[in-house]
Coordinates of C-alpha atoms in Angstrom, one line a residue:
Chain A
X1 CA 0.0 0.0 0.0
X2 CA 2.8 2.4 0.9
X3 CA 4.3 2.1 -2.6
X4 CA 1.0 3.0 -4.4
X5 CA 0.4 5.8 -2.0
X6 CA 3.8 7.2 -2.9
X7 CA 2.3 8.6 -6.1
X8 CA 0.3 11.2 -4.2
X9 CA 2.0 14.5 -3.1
X10 CA -0.9 15.7 -1.0
X11 CA -0.3 14.7 2.6
X12 CA -4.0 14.3 3.4
X13 CA -4.6 12.2 0.3
X14 CA -1.6 10.1 1.3
X15 CA -2.8 9.7 4.9
X16 CA -6.3 8.5 3.7
X17 CA -4.9 6.2 1.0
X18 CA -2.7 4.4 3.5
X19 CA -5.7 3.6 5.6
X20 CA -8.3 3.1 2.8
X21 CA -6.7 2.9 -0.7
X22 CA -9.6 4.6 -2.4
X23 CA -7.4 7.2 -4.3
X24 CA -5.0 4.6 -5.6
X25 CA -7.8 2.3 -6.6
X26 CA -9.4 5.2 -8.6
X27 CA -6.0 6.0 -10.1
X28 CA -5.6 2.4 -11.3
X29 CA -9.2 1.9 -12.5
X30 CA -10.1 5.3 -13.9
X31 CA -6.8 6.6 -15.2
X32 CA -4.0 4.1 -15.6
X33 CA -6.2 1.2 -16.8
X34 CA -4.3 -0.1 -19.9
X35 CA -6.8 0.1 -22.7
X36 CA -6.3 -1.3 -26.2
X37 CA -5.1 1.5 -28.4
X38 CA -7.4 0.6 -31.3
X39 CA -10.9 0.9 -29.8
X40 CA -13.5 2.3 -32.3
X41 CA -16.5 4.4 -31.5
X42 CA -18.6 1.2 -30.9
X43 CA -16.7 1.1 -27.6
X44 CA -18.3 4.3 -26.4
X45 CA -21.6 2.7 -25.6
X46 CA -20.5 1.2 -22.3
X47 CA -19.7 4.5 -20.8
X48 CA -22.9 5.9 -22.4
X49 CA -24.9 3.2 -20.6
X50 CA -23.3 4.2 -17.3
X51 CA -24.1 7.8 -18.0
X52 CA -27.8 6.9 -18.6
X53 CA -28.0 5.0 -15.4
X54 CA -26.9 8.1 -13.5
X55 CA -29.4 10.3 -15.4
X56 CA -32.2 7.9 -14.6
X57 CA -31.4 7.7 -10.9
X58 CA -31.0 11.5 -10.5
X59 CA -34.2 12.4 -12.4
X60 CA -36.0 9.4 -10.8
X61 CA -35.2 10.5 -7.2
X62 CA -36.6 14.0 -8.0
X63 CA -39.7 12.6 -9.7
X64 CA -40.4 10.4 -6.7
X65 CA -40.6 13.6 -4.5
X66 CA -43.7 14.6 -6.5
X67 CA -45.3 11.3 -7.4
X68 CA -48.1 9.6 -5.5
X69 CA -48.1 5.8 -5.7
X70 CA -51.9 5.3 -5.3
X71 CA -54.3 4.0 -7.9
X72 CA -56.6 7.0 -7.2
X73 CA -53.9 9.7 -7.4
X74 CA -51.0 8.4 -9.5
X75 CA -52.3 9.6 -12.9
X76 CA -53.2 13.1 -11.5
X77 CA -49.9 13.4 -9.7
X78 CA -48.0 12.8 -13.0
X79 CA -50.2 15.4 -14.7
X80 CA -49.4 17.7 -11.8
X81 CA -45.6 17.1 -12.4
X82 CA -46.2 18.0 -16.0
X83 CA -48.2 21.2 -15.4
X84 CA -47.5 22.6 -11.9
X85 CA -44.1 21.4 -10.6
X86 CA -41.2 23.7 -11.6
X87 CA -39.5 22.1 -14.6
X88 CA -41.5 19.0 -13.9
X89 CA -42.2 18.6 -17.6
X90 CA -38.5 18.6 -18.3
X91 CA -37.5 16.2 -15.6
X92 CA -40.3 13.8 -16.6
X93 CA -39.5 14.0 -20.3
X94 CA -35.8 13.4 -19.5
X95 CA -36.8 10.3 -17.4
X96 CA -39.4 9.0 -19.8
X97 CA -37.2 9.3 -22.9
X98 CA -34.2 8.3 -20.9
X99 CA -35.7 4.8 -20.7
X100 CA -35.7 4.5 -24.5
X101 CA -32.2 6.1 -24.7
X102 CA -30.9 3.6 -22.1
X103 CA -32.2 0.7 -24.2
X104 CA -30.8 2.1 -27.5
X105 CA -27.4 2.4 -25.9
X106 CA -27.5 -1.0 -24.3
X107 CA -28.7 -2.8 -27.4
X108 CA -25.9 -1.2 -29.5
X109 CA -23.5 -2.2 -26.7
X110 CA -24.7 -5.8 -26.9
X111 CA -24.7 -6.0 -30.7
X112 CA -21.1 -4.7 -30.6
X113 CA -20.2 -7.5 -28.2
X114 CA -21.9 -10.0 -30.5
X115 CA -20.0 -8.7 -33.6
X116 CA -16.6 -8.6 -32.0
X117 CA -17.0 -11.8 -29.9
X118 CA -16.7 -10.0 -26.6
X119 CA -18.5 -12.9 -24.9
X120 CA -15.8 -15.4 -25.6
X121 CA -13.2 -16.7 -23.1
X122 CA -12.0 -15.2 -20.9
X123 CA -14.9 -12.7 -20.8
X124 CA -17.9 -15.1 -20.2
X125 CA -18.6 -13.7 -16.7
X126 CA -18.4 -10.2 -18.0
X127 CA -21.0 -11.1 -20.6
X128 CA -23.2 -12.8 -18.0
X129 CA -23.1 -9.8 -15.7
X130 CA -24.1 -7.6 -18.7
X131 CA -27.1 -9.9 -19.3
X132 CA -28.1 -9.8 -15.6
X133 CA -28.1 -6.0 -16.0
X134 CA -30.3 -6.3 -19.1
X135 CA -32.8 -8.4 -17.3
X136 CA -32.9 -6.0 -14.3
X137 CA -33.3 -3.1 -16.7
X138 CA -36.3 -4.8 -18.3
X139 CA -37.9 -5.4 -15.0
X140 CA -37.2 -1.8 -13.9
X141 CA -38.5 -0.3 -17.2
X142 CA -41.7 -2.4 -17.1
X143 CA -42.5 -1.4 -13.6
X144 CA -41.7 2.2 -14.3
X145 CA -44.1 2.3 -17.2
X146 CA -46.9 1.1 -14.9
X147 CA -46.5 4.1 -12.5
X148 CA -48.3 6.8 -14.5
X149 CA -51.4 4.5 -14.2
X150 CA -52.7 5.2 -17.7
X151 CA -54.5 2.7 -19.9
X152 CA -51.4 1.2 -21.4
X153 CA -49.7 1.1 -17.9
X154 CA -52.7 -0.9 -16.5
X155 CA -53.2 -3.3 -19.4
X156 CA -49.5 -3.7 -20.0
X157 CA -49.1 -4.7 -16.3
X158 CA -52.1 -7.1 -16.7
X159 CA -50.8 -8.8 -19.8
X160 CA -47.2 -9.2 -18.5
X161 CA -48.1 -10.4 -15.0
X162 CA -50.5 -12.8 -16.6
X163 CA -47.5 -14.4 -18.4
X164 CA -46.8 -16.1 -15.0
X165 CA -50.2 -17.8 -15.0
X166 CA -48.7 -20.0 -17.7
X167 CA -46.5 -21.7 -15.0
X168 CA -48.0 -25.2 -14.5
X169 CA -49.8 -25.8 -11.1
X170 CA -48.7 -22.7 -9.3
X171 CA -49.5 -20.1 -12.0
X172 CA -52.6 -18.6 -10.5
X173 CA -51.1 -18.4 -7.0
X174 CA -48.0 -16.7 -8.4
X175 CA -50.1 -14.1 -10.3
X176 CA -52.3 -13.4 -7.2
X177 CA -49.2 -13.0 -5.1
X178 CA -47.6 -10.6 -7.7
X179 CA -50.8 -8.6 -7.7
X180 CA -51.5 -8.6 -4.0
X181 CA -55.2 -9.1 -5.0
X182 CA -57.4 -10.6 -7.7
X183 CA -56.5 -8.1 -10.4
X184 CA -53.9 -5.4 -11.0
X185 CA -54.9 -2.7 -8.5
X186 CA -53.5 -0.4 -5.8
X187 CA -51.4 -3.1 -4.0
X188 CA -49.7 -3.9 -7.4
X189 CA -49.0 -0.2 -8.0
X190 CA -47.5 0.2 -4.5
X191 CA -45.1 -2.7 -4.9
X192 CA -44.1 -1.8 -8.4
X193 CA -43.1 1.7 -7.2
X194 CA -41.1 0.2 -4.3
X195 CA -39.2 -2.1 -6.7
X196 CA -38.9 0.5 -9.4
X197 CA -37.0 2.6 -6.9
X198 CA -34.9 -0.4 -5.6
X199 CA -33.8 -2.1 -8.8
X200 CA -31.6 0.8 -10.3
X201 CA -29.4 0.5 -7.2
X202 CA -29.1 -3.2 -7.7
X203 CA -28.2 -2.5 -11.3
X204 CA -25.5 0.0 -10.1
X205 CA -24.1 -2.9 -7.9
X206 CA -24.0 -5.3 -10.9
X207 CA -22.4 -2.6 -13.0
X208 CA -19.7 -2.4 -10.4
X209 CA -19.1 -6.1 -10.8
X210 CA -19.3 -5.8 -14.6
X211 CA -16.5 -3.1 -14.6
X212 CA -14.5 -5.2 -12.1
X213 CA -14.7 -8.2 -14.4
X214 CA -13.8 -5.9 -17.4
X215 CA -10.7 -4.6 -15.7
X216 CA -9.7 -8.1 -14.8
X217 CA -9.9 -9.5 -18.3
X218 CA -9.3 -6.1 -20.0
X219 CA -11.3 -4.7 -22.9
X220 CA -11.8 -6.6 -26.1
X221 CA -11.0 -4.6 -29.3
X222 CA -12.0 -4.5 -33.0
X223 CA -9.3 -7.0 -33.9
X224 CA -10.5 -9.4 -31.2
X225 CA -7.0 -10.4 -30.3
X226 CA -5.3 -10.4 -26.9
X227 CA -3.2 -7.6 -25.5
X228 CA 0.4 -8.8 -26.0
X229 CA 2.3 -6.1 -24.2
X230 CA 2.5 -2.4 -23.3
X231 CA 2.9 -1.3 -26.9
X232 CA -0.7 -2.5 -27.5
X233 CA -2.3 -0.3 -24.9
X234 CA -2.7 3.4 -23.9
X235 CA -3.8 4.7 -20.5
X236 CA -7.6 5.2 -20.1
X237 CA -7.0 8.8 -19.0
X238 CA -6.7 11.1 -20.9
X239 CA -7.3 9.1 -24.2
X240 CA -10.5 7.4 -23.5
X241 CA -11.9 9.8 -20.9
X242 CA -11.8 12.4 -23.5
X243 CA -13.2 10.1 -26.2
X244 CA -16.0 9.0 -23.9
X245 CA -16.9 12.6 -23.0
X246 CA -17.0 13.4 -26.7
X247 CA -19.4 10.5 -27.2
X248 CA -21.6 11.8 -24.3
X249 CA -21.7 15.2 -26.0
X250 CA -22.8 13.8 -29.4
X251 CA -25.3 11.4 -27.7
X252 CA -26.8 14.3 -25.7
X253 CA -27.7 16.1 -29.0
X254 CA -29.6 13.0 -30.1
X255 CA -31.3 12.6 -26.6
X256 CA -32.2 16.3 -26.4
X257 CA -33.9 16.2 -29.9
X258 CA -36.4 13.8 -28.4
X259 CA -36.7 15.5 -25.0
X260 CA -37.4 19.0 -26.5
X261 CA -38.9 18.3 -29.9
X262 CA -40.6 14.9 -29.9
X263 CA -41.0 13.9 -26.2
X264 CA -44.0 11.6 -26.9
X265 CA -42.8 10.1 -30.2
X266 CA -41.6 6.9 -28.6
X267 CA -44.5 6.6 -26.2
X268 CA -48.1 5.4 -26.8
X269 CA -50.8 8.2 -26.7
X270 CA -53.2 5.8 -25.0
X271 CA -51.2 6.1 -21.8
X272 CA -52.6 9.6 -21.4
X273 CA -56.0 8.0 -20.8
X274 CA -56.4 7.1 -17.1
X275 CA -56.5 3.4 -16.3
X276 CA -59.9 1.7 -16.6
X277 CA -60.0 -1.9 -15.4
X278 CA -63.3 -2.6 -17.3
X279 CA -62.1 -1.6 -20.7
X280 CA -59.2 -3.0 -22.6
X281 CA -57.7 -0.7 -25.3
X282 CA -58.3 -2.2 -28.8
X283 CA -54.6 -2.7 -29.4
X284 CA -52.1 -3.3 -26.5
X285 CA -48.5 -2.8 -27.4
X286 CA -45.5 -2.5 -25.1
X287 CA -42.8 0.1 -25.4
X288 CA -40.6 -0.2 -28.5
X289 CA -37.7 -1.9 -26.7
X290 CA -39.9 -4.9 -25.8
X291 CA -41.5 -5.3 -29.2
X292 CA -39.3 -8.2 -30.6
X293 CA -40.0 -10.3 -27.5
X294 CA -43.7 -9.5 -27.7
X295 CA -43.6 -10.6 -31.3
X296 CA -42.0 -13.9 -30.2
X297 CA -44.7 -14.4 -27.5
X298 CA -47.5 -13.9 -29.9
X299 CA -45.9 -15.9 -32.8
X300 CA -46.5 -19.2 -30.9
X301 CA -50.2 -20.2 -30.7
X302 CA -49.7 -21.9 -27.3
X303 CA -49.6 -19.8 -24.1
X304 CA -47.0 -21.8 -22.2
X305 CA -44.7 -22.3 -25.2
X306 CA -45.0 -18.7 -26.2
X307 CA -44.0 -17.6 -22.7
X308 CA -41.1 -20.0 -22.6
X309 CA -39.9 -18.8 -26.1
X310 CA -40.1 -15.2 -25.0
X311 CA -38.0 -15.7 -21.8
X312 CA -35.8 -18.1 -23.7
X313 CA -35.0 -15.5 -26.3
X314 CA -33.1 -13.6 -23.7
X315 CA -31.8 -16.4 -21.5
X316 CA -30.3 -18.1 -24.6
X317 CA -27.6 -15.4 -24.6
X318 CA -26.1 -16.9 -21.4
X319 CA -25.0 -19.8 -23.6
X320 CA -23.4 -17.8 -26.5
X321 CA -19.9 -18.2 -25.2
X322 CA -20.3 -22.0 -25.9
X323 CA -22.7 -21.9 -28.8
X324 CA -20.2 -19.9 -30.8
X325 CA -17.5 -22.5 -31.6
X326 CA -15.2 -20.3 -33.6
X327 CA -11.8 -19.5 -32.0
X328 CA -11.6 -16.1 -33.7
X329 CA -13.4 -13.4 -31.8
X330 CA -13.8 -10.5 -34.2
X331 CA -16.3 -10.9 -37.1
X332 CA -13.9 -8.8 -39.1
X333 CA -12.0 -12.0 -39.7
X334 CA -15.0 -14.3 -40.1
X335 CA -16.3 -14.0 -43.7
X336 CA -19.5 -16.1 -43.2
X337 CA -20.4 -15.1 -39.6
X338 CA -20.0 -11.4 -40.5
X339 CA -23.0 -11.6 -42.9
X340 CA -25.1 -13.8 -40.6
X341 CA -24.6 -11.2 -37.9
X342 CA -26.3 -8.6 -40.1
X343 CA -29.1 -11.0 -41.0
X344 CA -29.6 -11.5 -37.3
X345 CA -29.8 -7.7 -36.7
X346 CA -32.4 -7.5 -39.5
X347 CA -34.3 -10.4 -38.0
X348 CA -34.5 -8.5 -34.6
X349 CA -35.7 -5.4 -36.3
X350 CA -38.3 -7.3 -38.3
X351 CA -39.5 -8.9 -35.1
X352 CA -39.8 -5.5 -33.6
X353 CA -41.9 -4.3 -36.5
X354 CA -44.2 -7.4 -36.2
X355 CA -44.5 -6.9 -32.5
X356 CA -46.0 -3.4 -33.1
X357 CA -48.8 -4.8 -35.4
X358 CA -51.9 -6.7 -34.5
X359 CA -51.0 -10.5 -34.7
X360 CA -52.7 -11.3 -38.1
X361 CA -51.8 -11.5 -41.8
X362 CA -48.3 -10.5 -42.8
X363 CA -47.2 -9.4 -39.3
X364 CA -48.0 -12.8 -37.9
X365 CA -46.0 -14.5 -40.6
X366 CA -43.1 -12.2 -40.2
X367 CA -43.2 -12.8 -36.4
X368 CA -43.3 -16.6 -37.0
X369 CA -40.5 -16.7 -39.5
X370 CA -38.5 -14.2 -37.5
X371 CA -38.9 -16.3 -34.3
X372 CA -37.7 -19.5 -36.1
X373 CA -34.7 -17.7 -37.6
X374 CA -33.8 -16.0 -34.2
X375 CA -33.4 -19.3 -32.5
X376 CA -32.0 -21.0 -35.6
X377 CA -29.2 -18.3 -35.7
X378 CA -28.3 -18.7 -32.0
X379 CA -28.7 -22.5 -31.6
X380 CA -27.8 -23.9 -35.0
X381 CA -25.9 -21.5 -37.2
X382 CA -23.6 -20.1 -34.6
X383 CA -22.1 -23.6 -33.7
X384 CA -22.1 -24.8 -37.3
X385 CA -20.4 -21.7 -38.8
X386 CA -17.7 -21.9 -36.1
X387 CA -16.8 -25.4 -37.4
X388 CA -17.1 -24.9 -41.2
X389 CA -16.0 -21.4 -41.6
X390 CA -12.4 -20.6 -42.6
X391 CA -11.4 -17.4 -40.8
X392 CA -9.1 -14.9 -42.4
X393 CA -5.6 -14.5 -40.9
X394 CA -5.6 -12.5 -37.7
X395 CA -2.9 -9.8 -37.1
X396 CA 0.0 -10.7 -34.8
X397 CA -0.7 -8.0 -32.3
X398 CA -2.8 -4.9 -31.9
X399 CA 0.3 -2.7 -32.4
X400 CA 1.4 -4.4 -35.6
X401 CA -1.2 -3.0 -38.1
X402 CA -1.3 0.3 -36.3
X403 CA 2.5 0.9 -36.2
X404 CA 3.7 -0.8 -39.3
X405 CA 3.3 0.7 -42.8
X406 CA 2.0 -2.7 -44.0
X407 CA -1.6 -2.8 -44.9
X408 CA -3.6 -5.0 -42.5
X409 CA -4.5 -7.6 -45.1
X410 CA -0.8 -8.6 -45.4
X411 CA -0.2 -8.9 -41.8
Chain B
X1 CA -15.6 -24.7 25.6
X2 CA -14.1 -24.9 29.0
X3 CA -13.2 -28.6 28.7
X4 CA -10.7 -28.2 26.0
X5 CA -7.9 -25.8 25.3
X6 CA -7.1 -27.4 22.0
X7 CA -10.1 -27.5 19.7
X8 CA -8.4 -30.0 17.3
X9 CA -8.3 -32.6 20.1
X10 CA -11.9 -32.0 21.2
X11 CA -13.4 -33.9 18.3
X12 CA -10.2 -36.0 17.8
X13 CA -11.3 -38.8 20.1
X14 CA -14.3 -39.7 17.8
X15 CA -12.7 -38.6 14.5
X16 CA -12.2 -41.0 11.6
X17 CA -8.6 -42.1 11.7
X18 CA -8.2 -41.4 8.0
X19 CA -9.2 -37.7 8.6
X20 CA -11.7 -37.7 5.7
X21 CA -14.8 -38.6 7.7
X22 CA -17.1 -36.7 9.9
X23 CA -16.5 -35.6 13.5
X24 CA -18.3 -33.6 16.1
X25 CA -17.1 -30.4 14.7
X26 CA -18.6 -31.1 11.2
X27 CA -21.8 -32.1 12.9
X28 CA -22.0 -28.8 14.8
X29 CA -21.1 -26.9 11.6
X30 CA -24.0 -28.5 9.7
X31 CA -26.4 -28.1 12.7
X32 CA -25.5 -24.4 12.9
X33 CA -26.0 -24.1 9.1
X34 CA -29.3 -25.9 9.2
X35 CA -30.6 -23.8 12.1
X36 CA -29.5 -20.7 10.2
X37 CA -31.3 -21.8 7.1
X38 CA -34.5 -22.6 9.0
X39 CA -34.3 -19.2 10.8
X40 CA -33.8 -17.3 7.5
X41 CA -36.7 -19.1 5.9
X42 CA -39.0 -18.4 8.8
X43 CA -38.1 -14.7 8.6
X44 CA -38.5 -14.7 4.9
X45 CA -42.0 -16.2 4.9
X46 CA -43.8 -13.2 6.6
X47 CA -42.2 -10.9 4.1
X48 CA -43.3 -13.1 1.1
X49 CA -46.8 -13.7 2.5
X50 CA -47.3 -10.0 3.1
X51 CA -47.5 -9.6 -0.7
X52 CA -50.5 -11.9 -0.9
X53 CA -54.0 -10.4 -0.8
X54 CA -54.6 -8.5 2.5
X55 CA -57.6 -9.0 4.7
X56 CA -59.4 -5.9 3.4
X57 CA -58.8 -7.1 -0.2
X58 CA -60.3 -10.5 0.7
X59 CA -63.2 -8.9 2.5
X60 CA -64.5 -7.4 -0.8
X61 CA -65.0 -10.8 -2.2
X62 CA -68.8 -10.8 -2.9
X63 CA -71.1 -8.6 -5.0
X64 CA -74.9 -8.7 -5.2
X65 CA -76.5 -7.8 -8.5
X66 CA -80.1 -6.9 -9.4
X67 CA -80.8 -8.6 -12.8
X68 CA -84.5 -7.6 -13.1
X69 CA -83.8 -4.9 -15.7
X70 CA -81.9 -7.1 -18.1
X71 CA -84.0 -8.1 -21.1
X72 CA -83.5 -11.2 -23.2
X73 CA -80.4 -10.8 -25.4
X74 CA -79.0 -8.1 -23.2
X75 CA -75.8 -8.2 -21.1
X76 CA -74.5 -6.3 -18.2
X77 CA -71.0 -6.0 -16.7
X78 CA -70.5 -5.9 -12.9
X79 CA -67.3 -5.5 -10.9
X80 CA -66.3 -8.3 -8.6
X81 CA -62.9 -8.4 -6.9
X82 CA -61.7 -5.6 -9.3
X83 CA -62.5 -7.7 -12.3
X84 CA -65.4 -7.4 -14.7
X85 CA -68.1 -10.1 -14.6
X86 CA -70.3 -10.6 -17.6
X87 CA -74.0 -11.4 -16.9
X88 CA -75.8 -12.3 -20.2
X89 CA -79.5 -13.1 -20.5
X90 CA -79.2 -15.5 -23.4
X91 CA -81.8 -15.8 -26.3
X92 CA -83.3 -19.2 -27.1
X93 CA -81.0 -19.5 -30.2
X94 CA -77.9 -18.7 -28.1
X95 CA -78.8 -21.4 -25.6
X96 CA -79.5 -23.9 -28.4
X97 CA -76.2 -23.1 -30.1
X98 CA -74.3 -23.6 -26.8
X99 CA -76.0 -26.9 -26.0
X100 CA -75.8 -28.6 -29.4
X101 CA -72.0 -28.4 -29.7
X102 CA -70.1 -31.7 -29.5
X103 CA -68.3 -31.3 -26.2
X104 CA -65.4 -33.5 -27.1
X105 CA -64.4 -31.3 -30.0
X106 CA -63.8 -28.3 -27.8
X107 CA -60.3 -27.1 -26.8
X108 CA -61.5 -27.1 -23.1
X109 CA -64.3 -29.6 -23.1
X110 CA -67.2 -28.6 -20.8
X111 CA -71.0 -29.0 -21.5
X112 CA -73.1 -25.9 -21.3
X113 CA -75.1 -27.4 -18.5
X114 CA -72.0 -27.4 -16.3
X115 CA -71.5 -23.7 -16.8
X116 CA -74.9 -22.3 -16.0
X117 CA -77.4 -22.6 -13.1
X118 CA -80.3 -21.4 -15.2
X119 CA -79.9 -21.8 -19.0
X120 CA -81.2 -18.2 -19.6
X121 CA -78.4 -16.6 -17.4
X122 CA -74.8 -17.0 -18.3
X123 CA -72.5 -15.5 -15.7
X124 CA -68.7 -15.6 -16.4
X125 CA -65.6 -13.6 -15.4
X126 CA -64.9 -11.2 -18.2
X127 CA -61.2 -11.8 -18.3
X128 CA -59.6 -13.6 -21.2
X129 CA -57.8 -16.7 -20.0
X130 CA -54.9 -15.9 -22.3
X131 CA -53.3 -12.8 -20.9
X132 CA -56.1 -11.1 -19.0
X133 CA -57.7 -8.6 -21.4
X134 CA -61.4 -7.9 -21.3
X135 CA -63.1 -9.5 -24.3
X136 CA -65.6 -7.4 -26.4
X137 CA -69.2 -8.5 -27.0
X138 CA -71.1 -6.9 -24.1
X139 CA -72.3 -3.9 -26.0
X140 CA -74.6 -3.9 -29.0
X141 CA -72.1 -2.8 -31.6
X142 CA -69.2 -5.0 -30.3
X143 CA -67.7 -7.8 -32.3
X144 CA -68.7 -11.1 -30.8
X145 CA -66.3 -13.3 -32.7
X146 CA -67.0 -16.2 -35.0
X147 CA -69.1 -18.1 -32.4
X148 CA -71.5 -15.3 -31.2
X149 CA -70.1 -15.0 -27.7
X150 CA -67.1 -12.7 -27.1
X151 CA -64.0 -11.7 -29.0
X152 CA -60.8 -10.7 -27.3
X153 CA -59.1 -7.9 -29.3
X154 CA -55.7 -8.4 -27.7
X155 CA -54.6 -11.7 -29.3
X156 CA -57.7 -12.8 -31.1
X157 CA -59.5 -15.4 -28.9
X158 CA -63.1 -16.3 -29.9
X159 CA -65.6 -17.4 -27.2
X160 CA -69.0 -19.0 -27.8
X161 CA -72.4 -18.3 -26.3
X162 CA -71.4 -20.4 -23.3
X163 CA -68.1 -18.4 -22.8
X164 CA -66.1 -21.4 -24.0
X165 CA -62.9 -20.9 -26.0
X166 CA -63.3 -22.0 -29.6
X167 CA -60.5 -20.3 -31.5
X168 CA -57.3 -18.4 -30.7
X169 CA -54.5 -18.6 -28.2
X170 CA -56.5 -18.7 -24.9
X171 CA -56.0 -22.1 -23.2
X172 CA -59.3 -22.3 -21.2
X173 CA -63.0 -21.2 -21.1
X174 CA -64.0 -18.0 -19.4
X175 CA -64.1 -18.7 -15.7
X176 CA -67.5 -19.3 -14.1
X177 CA -67.4 -17.6 -10.6
X178 CA -69.2 -19.0 -7.6
X179 CA -72.7 -17.4 -7.5
X180 CA -76.2 -18.1 -6.1
X181 CA -79.6 -16.8 -7.1
X182 CA -80.7 -15.0 -3.9
X183 CA -84.2 -14.4 -5.5
X184 CA -85.4 -14.7 -9.1
X185 CA -84.1 -11.2 -9.8
X186 CA -81.0 -11.0 -7.6
X187 CA -77.6 -12.8 -7.9
X188 CA -74.8 -12.9 -5.3
X189 CA -71.4 -13.4 -6.9
X190 CA -68.6 -14.7 -4.8

């Protein structure tokens, strides 16, 4: 400890650090952290996700000061935030659109991980922790959407909690327990508010583990090869702190366009109608970030199998480190997988489109074909391509193509 | 504690000579662990059970309905336990349609006679057994599906004039709540 504390000149900092090495830990993790020198902008989305978590927690804490978690008052209290509370409209629109922004950033972060093989050894646990964060985010977003107690809040909560009634034998008991009654009602709203406030802090704890695992295995990079020595890395600060801040600035422009010019574009207008337990809206849809899963749920004409497929579509990603049999990480050197990756991206977007439509005609068939291809890609194509594909030669080190005048293809 | 200064010797007298078996220390370790697990579970249960319906929620478990104003062919919706209940006074054709169906061909086989107390009055919980939406078909202009009962707009389930599932993703018939005819014109649900 004394040796690491030697890097601080300030006597007070030194005194604290010898007793609790908080400054030297921050120095190692936030400044010295040796980062691959070739990270592209696709590597900005991790820090953007961290930024969004902070934005959501800060705006959420303030909103909770004005919100009333009661079935009779919730809707009115949200309208009061919009009309009467100082800057309430701004804080709510930041929070409301922040949910969408958080998912945009995290989905790009995940697709980047899929393209560059960031889930492969030795980063399996890092990938798992990321998936745990995704599942927690989904639960948090779902419960947050219920809080304004509009029609879509109420019926979304009804449909999603009813998914658990598909569980054999205990289904009805589980649903009654989740509701705290015989339908979605005030007890449900109360507990959703409690959990919606809790889960972001659980996410923050898992993010801590995610970063810990990252700093243990070190960042992957666009070449997908290991760090061979100091010539392959640069310190996190100032190089990537500056790059991440630049990314935040660009991202904020995009975010602000929604907050100030199209705050309700990503939401459903039906949620501005107060909840009515006796009338189901003609067309129930979840928020956009759940649409692909909703399409999978509805594509299968059997309740239990639909629910299993929907949850399975997320849980299957826990197995990708083993389903992908290729030893090459980066799709840049995988001529076949590279194209399959983009087909998979299109498949996810097509499922999202189908999830937004009523389940009939073309949309139903897109959902069915999309669901089959989704699982086909992850369970069949990924292992097979890893065996049959002949990868391109991978550079010797990260520094080689960067420092040598040789074009990368000859390396 | 007082009888032994050296803990390794305390269990040593009964220990397996090969050193890979159990001794008193292992037993105490498992006993402590088991007691801890039982303790944790007994503390967890009140917390878990507190999320089940509370006494005041359970207390609202019956509703009495006056059915005198309902004409033949009309339907009313009443609230029971926060959920809609459909009360439909069926026409002779609707009753005949419900009774003549071959029971064994149904997705959830149930004869009409098992679902009504008086054939004229069909009383079912108005919650789709798929994912809990309220099916349409109570009001005059509503779509009633392919079988003249109810149609759930969420995921396209069709129910017949006995509230039985005929087509679509719902796995079961509309639930028949417990009810009694208090008088000829009054029903107590729940």
